[in-house]
Each structure stands twice: as C-alpha cells, then as structure tokens.
C-alpha cells in the first residue's frame, strides 16, 4: 500500500512558490505590532472571516505557526505515550524528541527503516527527532504514531 510521505525531518522542507515570493515582494509594509501593517491586518481579517472567528493571529515564523496549530489539536507527544521502549521528551517547540530506551536501542536502524518503508521521515538514531511544519497536519501525526506503535508492540 502506497502512502503519502510524511516528512518530519525539518520545518525548512517547505519552500515558497514563485507566486508567494511575488506577493511578498509587492506587499505594502507597516509595523504589525502597532497595527499599521495593511497586509497583516487584511490577512488576519480575511482568515477570521473564512473560518468564522472573531479574530485571527498572524505569526511571523513557521515554527510559531506550527506550534500554535499542533498545541491547538493535542498535547505534545500524546500519540506516543505509553509505547514500551520510548521516552517522550516534553517539547518546547515544534520539535518532538523521542529517546529509544532499553532493548529498543538495539533496533534503532531497523526502526528507521520501518518508518521510511511506511512513508515517515525522521532523523536520529537513539534519539529520534520529529519536526512538524506546514505540510504536516494532525492526521499525519496520528499516522506516524500508528506506524510506531506496532513496531514496539509487535
């Protein structure tokens, strides 16, 4: 069964399109802290309207946006809690570190192959590094956890 690849290596794997670059180049500028940036104001108003919310918040980095989005859907590391052989470090950013413990360390290379074979890309050997970014949504995170579980639970 062919799956969409979920790339959890870095939030820099998402690059702007030419149209995005053009829009950035042509945008009118101001200071968003003082509410003087017409592009930011228009963006926040448009998104709030599209989603049916009173307001929306623009954050200037992918890391901040990803963190806001992921924390809005789940507690960090929830999908990996309780898997024998894993210790989940409470993340402070959009990066989740998972340490292989005990006998799981001996299977680290096998685990990375298992993840890759199932379309999940991560970095690390004994300390796995999972990074969320614009191309990763809650369903992708659930799928990554679902791929990890049977590897440890047989």
PDB file of C-alpha atoms in Angstrom:
ATOM      1  CA  UNK A   1       0.000   0.000   0.000  1.00  0.00           C
ATOM      2  CA  UNK A   2       1.454   3.350  -1.064  1.00  0.00           C
ATOM      3  CA  UNK A   3       1.263   6.180   1.477  1.00  0.00           C
ATOM      4  CA  UNK A   4       1.920   9.892   1.190  1.00  0.00           C
ATOM      5  CA  UNK A   5       5.385  10.541   2.603  1.00  0.00           C
ATOM      6  CA  UNK A   6       5.243  12.430   5.902  1.00  0.00           C
ATOM      7  CA  UNK A   7       8.480  14.390   6.141  1.00  0.00           C
ATOM      8  CA  UNK A   8       9.210  15.109   9.821  1.00  0.00           C
ATOM      9  CA  UNK A   9      12.907  15.966   9.364  1.00  0.00           C
ATOM     10  CA  UNK A  10      12.695  19.781   9.399  1.00  0.00           C
ATOM     11  CA  UNK A  11      10.283  22.692   9.007  1.00  0.00           C
ATOM     12  CA  UNK A  12      12.544  24.102   6.281  1.00  0.00           C
ATOM     13  CA  UNK A  13      11.483  21.460   3.747  1.00  0.00           C
ATOM     14  CA  UNK A  14       8.506  23.660   2.795  1.00  0.00           C
ATOM     15  CA  UNK A  15       9.562  26.344   0.316  1.00  0.00           C
ATOM     16  CA  UNK A  16       7.528  29.303  -1.015  1.00  0.00           C
ATOM     17  CA  UNK A  17       6.221  29.098  -4.564  1.00  0.00           C
ATOM     18  CA  UNK A  18       7.087  31.788  -7.157  1.00  0.00           C
ATOM     19  CA  UNK A  19       3.607  33.295  -6.677  1.00  0.00           C
ATOM     20  CA  UNK A  20       4.210  33.506  -2.920  1.00  0.00           C
ATOM     21  CA  UNK A  21       7.534  35.259  -3.494  1.00  0.00           C
ATOM     22  CA  UNK A  22       5.859  37.757  -5.854  1.00  0.00           C
ATOM     23  CA  UNK A  23       3.145  38.507  -3.306  1.00  0.00           C
ATOM     24  CA  UNK A  24       5.776  39.096  -0.597  1.00  0.00           C
ATOM     25  CA  UNK A  25       7.728  41.424  -2.891  1.00  0.00           C
ATOM     26  CA  UNK A  26       4.655  43.502  -3.779  1.00  0.00           C
ATOM     27  CA  UNK A  27       3.144  43.701  -0.274  1.00  0.00           C
ATOM     28  CA  UNK A  28       2.592  47.087   1.395  1.00  0.00           C
ATOM     29  CA  UNK A  29       4.500  47.209   4.665  1.00  0.00           C
ATOM     30  CA  UNK A  30       3.899  48.624   8.131  1.00  0.00           C
ATOM     31  CA  UNK A  31       4.506  47.736  11.768  1.00  0.00           C
ATOM     32  CA  UNK A  32       2.154  44.933  12.766  1.00  0.00           C
ATOM     33  CA  UNK A  33       2.942  45.427  16.475  1.00  0.00           C
ATOM     34  CA  UNK A  34       1.195  48.813  16.262  1.00  0.00           C
ATOM     35  CA  UNK A  35      -1.484  47.526  13.879  1.00  0.00           C
ATOM     36  CA  UNK A  36      -0.030  49.554  10.984  1.00  0.00           C
ATOM     37  CA  UNK A  37       0.710  46.747   8.518  1.00  0.00           C
ATOM     38  CA  UNK A  38      -2.141  46.680   5.984  1.00  0.00           C
ATOM     39  CA  UNK A  39      -1.153  43.243   4.652  1.00  0.00           C
ATOM     40  CA  UNK A  40      -1.114  41.658   8.103  1.00  0.00           C
ATOM     41  CA  UNK A  41      -4.385  43.336   9.074  1.00  0.00           C
ATOM     42  CA  UNK A  42      -6.073  42.236   5.845  1.00  0.00           C
ATOM     43  CA  UNK A  43      -4.749  38.697   6.197  1.00  0.00           C
ATOM     44  CA  UNK A  44      -5.962  38.370   9.794  1.00  0.00           C
ATOM     45  CA  UNK A  45      -9.404  39.774   8.911  1.00  0.00           C
ATOM     46  CA  UNK A  46      -9.751  37.519   5.866  1.00  0.00           C
ATOM     47  CA  UNK A  47      -8.762  34.362   7.743  1.00  0.00           C
ATOM     48  CA  UNK A  48     -11.044  35.203  10.690  1.00  0.00           C
ATOM     49  CA  UNK A  49     -13.921  35.685   8.239  1.00  0.00           C
ATOM     50  CA  UNK A  50     -13.190  32.497   6.301  1.00  0.00           C
ATOM     51  CA  UNK A  51     -13.068  30.430   9.469  1.00  0.00           C
ATOM     52  CA  UNK A  52     -15.966  32.174  11.189  1.00  0.00           C
ATOM     53  CA  UNK A  53     -13.907  33.503  14.076  1.00  0.00           C
ATOM     54  CA  UNK A  54     -13.948  36.928  15.706  1.00  0.00           C
ATOM     55  CA  UNK A  55     -10.221  37.355  15.096  1.00  0.00           C
ATOM     56  CA  UNK A  56      -7.144  35.618  13.729  1.00  0.00           C
ATOM     57  CA  UNK A  57      -3.467  35.998  14.580  1.00  0.00           C
ATOM     58  CA  UNK A  58      -0.583  36.160  12.117  1.00  0.00           C
ATOM     59  CA  UNK A  59       2.671  34.751  13.470  1.00  0.00           C
ATOM     60  CA  UNK A  60       5.890  35.551  11.580  1.00  0.00           C
ATOM     61  CA  UNK A  61       7.569  32.154  11.575  1.00  0.00           C
ATOM     62  CA  UNK A  62       6.607  28.672  10.540  1.00  0.00           C
ATOM     63  CA  UNK A  63       7.794  27.390  13.914  1.00  0.00           C
ATOM     64  CA  UNK A  64       5.414  29.696  15.779  1.00  0.00           C
ATOM     65  CA  UNK A  65       2.512  28.863  13.486  1.00  0.00           C
ATOM     66  CA  UNK A  66       3.150  25.140  13.671  1.00  0.00           C
ATOM     67  CA  UNK A  67       3.424  25.223  17.437  1.00  0.00           C
ATOM     68  CA  UNK A  68       0.125  27.127  17.731  1.00  0.00           C
ATOM     69  CA  UNK A  69      -1.599  24.677  15.368  1.00  0.00           C
ATOM     70  CA  UNK A  70      -0.288  21.489  16.951  1.00  0.00           C
ATOM     71  CA  UNK A  71      -0.955  22.669  20.506  1.00  0.00           C
ATOM     72  CA  UNK A  72      -4.490  23.507  19.432  1.00  0.00           C
ATOM     73  CA  UNK A  73      -5.052  19.873  18.426  1.00  0.00           C
ATOM     74  CA  UNK A  74      -3.247  17.816  21.045  1.00  0.00           C
ATOM     75  CA  UNK A  75      -0.850  17.775  23.926  1.00  0.00           C
ATOM     76  CA  UNK A  76       2.728  17.326  22.820  1.00  0.00           C
ATOM     77  CA  UNK A  77       3.705  13.693  22.457  1.00  0.00           C
ATOM     78  CA  UNK A  78       0.209  12.321  23.200  1.00  0.00           C
ATOM     79  CA  UNK A  79       0.242   9.841  20.322  1.00  0.00           C
ATOM     80  CA  UNK A  80       3.476   8.230  21.505  1.00  0.00           C
ATOM     81  CA  UNK A  81       2.745   7.997  25.236  1.00  0.00           C
ATOM     82  CA  UNK A  82       2.773   4.511  26.686  1.00  0.00           C
ATOM     83  CA  UNK A  83       4.814   2.802  23.972  1.00  0.00           C
ATOM     84  CA  UNK A  84       7.350   0.492  25.639  1.00  0.00           C
ATOM     85  CA  UNK A  85      10.887   1.343  24.564  1.00  0.00           C
ATOM     86  CA  UNK A  86      10.174   5.063  24.024  1.00  0.00           C
ATOM     87  CA  UNK A  87      10.676   8.012  26.333  1.00  0.00           C
ATOM     88  CA  UNK A  88       8.985  11.135  25.009  1.00  0.00           C
ATOM     89  CA  UNK A  89      10.611  14.412  25.991  1.00  0.00           C
ATOM     90  CA  UNK A  90       8.099  17.226  26.526  1.00  0.00           C
ATOM     91  CA  UNK A  91       8.883  19.534  23.612  1.00  0.00           C
ATOM     92  CA  UNK A  92       9.226  23.291  23.950  1.00  0.00           C
ATOM     93  CA  UNK A  93       8.917  23.976  20.199  1.00  0.00           C
ATOM     94  CA  UNK A  94       7.533  22.240  17.131  1.00  0.00           C
ATOM     95  CA  UNK A  95      10.234  19.561  17.512  1.00  0.00           C
ATOM     96  CA  UNK A  96       9.498  16.339  19.384  1.00  0.00           C
ATOM     97  CA  UNK A  97      12.445  14.271  20.654  1.00  0.00           C
ATOM     98  CA  UNK A  98      11.853  10.594  21.367  1.00  0.00           C
ATOM     99  CA  UNK A  99      14.612   8.611  23.087  1.00  0.00           C
ATOM    100  CA  UNK A 100      14.881   4.889  22.431  1.00  0.00           C
ATOM    101  CA  UNK A 101      15.316   3.084  25.731  1.00  0.00           C
ATOM    102  CA  UNK A 102      16.393  -0.384  26.785  1.00  0.00           C
ATOM    103  CA  UNK A 103      16.236  -3.071  24.114  1.00  0.00           C
ATOM    104  CA  UNK A 104      14.728  -0.604  21.626  1.00  0.00           C
ATOM    105  CA  UNK A 105      18.187   0.957  21.187  1.00  0.00           C
ATOM    106  CA  UNK A 106      19.401  -2.262  19.581  1.00  0.00           C
ATOM    107  CA  UNK A 107      16.654  -1.938  16.951  1.00  0.00           C
ATOM    108  CA  UNK A 108      17.185   1.738  16.077  1.00  0.00           C
ATOM    109  CA  UNK A 109      18.382   1.155  12.498  1.00  0.00           C
ATOM    110  CA  UNK A 110      15.534  -1.302  11.952  1.00  0.00           C
ATOM    111  CA  UNK A 111      13.081   1.302  13.311  1.00  0.00           C
ATOM    112  CA  UNK A 112      14.331   3.995  10.927  1.00  0.00           C
ATOM    113  CA  UNK A 113      13.893   1.561   8.012  1.00  0.00           C
ATOM    114  CA  UNK A 114      10.390   0.691   9.276  1.00  0.00           C
ATOM    115  CA  UNK A 115       9.470   4.394   9.436  1.00  0.00           C
ATOM    116  CA  UNK A 116      10.886   5.079   5.957  1.00  0.00           C
ATOM    117  CA  UNK A 117       9.165   1.995   4.497  1.00  0.00           C
ATOM    118  CA  UNK A 118       5.888   3.403   5.824  1.00  0.00           C
ATOM    119  CA  UNK A 119       6.457   6.916   4.482  1.00  0.00           C
ATOM    120  CA  UNK A 120       7.595   8.548   7.732  1.00  0.00           C
ATOM    121  CA  UNK A 121      10.842  10.518   7.589  1.00  0.00           C
ATOM    122  CA  UNK A 122      12.656  11.369  10.823  1.00  0.00           C
ATOM    123  CA  UNK A 123      16.238  11.932  11.926  1.00  0.00           C
ATOM    124  CA  UNK A 124      18.328  10.460  14.710  1.00  0.00           C
ATOM    125  CA  UNK A 125      19.472   7.024  15.767  1.00  0.00           C
ATOM    126  CA  UNK A 126      18.901   6.568  19.509  1.00  0.00           C
ATOM    127  CA  UNK A 127      17.204   9.963  19.862  1.00  0.00           C
ATOM    128  CA  UNK A 128      14.595  10.436  17.150  1.00  0.00           C
ATOM    129  CA  UNK A 129      13.748  13.963  16.058  1.00  0.00           C
ATOM    130  CA  UNK A 130      10.280  14.658  14.645  1.00  0.00           C
ATOM    131  CA  UNK A 131       9.588  18.170  13.297  1.00  0.00           C
ATOM    132  CA  UNK A 132       6.136  19.474  12.419  1.00  0.00           C
ATOM    133  CA  UNK A 133       5.739  22.058   9.661  1.00  0.00           C
ATOM    134  CA  UNK A 134       3.234  23.417   7.149  1.00  0.00           C
ATOM    135  CA  UNK A 135       2.943  20.157   5.223  1.00  0.00           C
ATOM    136  CA  UNK A 136       2.208  18.086   8.347  1.00  0.00           C
ATOM    137  CA  UNK A 137      -1.277  18.008   9.848  1.00  0.00           C
ATOM    138  CA  UNK A 138      -2.902  16.219  12.796  1.00  0.00           C
ATOM    139  CA  UNK A 139      -3.771  13.204  10.616  1.00  0.00           C
ATOM    140  CA  UNK A 140      -0.102  12.860   9.621  1.00  0.00           C
ATOM    141  CA  UNK A 141       0.936  12.907  13.270  1.00  0.00           C
ATOM    142  CA  UNK A 142      -1.663  10.244  14.094  1.00  0.00           C
ATOM    143  CA  UNK A 143      -0.360   8.110  11.195  1.00  0.00           C
ATOM    144  CA  UNK A 144       3.242   8.477  12.392  1.00  0.00           C
ATOM    145  CA  UNK A 145       2.203   7.323  15.867  1.00  0.00           C
ATOM    146  CA  UNK A 146       0.232   4.444  14.322  1.00  0.00           C
ATOM    147  CA  UNK A 147       3.345   3.349  12.391  1.00  0.00           C
ATOM    148  CA  UNK A 148       5.477   3.459  15.549  1.00  0.00           C
ATOM    149  CA  UNK A 149       3.083   1.532  17.823  1.00  0.00           C
ATOM    150  CA  UNK A 150       3.129  -1.891  16.118  1.00  0.00           C
ATOM    151  CA  UNK A 151       6.914  -1.775  15.783  1.00  0.00           C
ATOM    152  CA  UNK A 152       7.201  -1.755  19.576  1.00  0.00           C
ATOM    153  CA  UNK A 153       4.080  -3.679  20.480  1.00  0.00           C
ATOM    154  CA  UNK A 154       4.668  -6.468  17.984  1.00  0.00           C
TER     155      UNK A 154
END
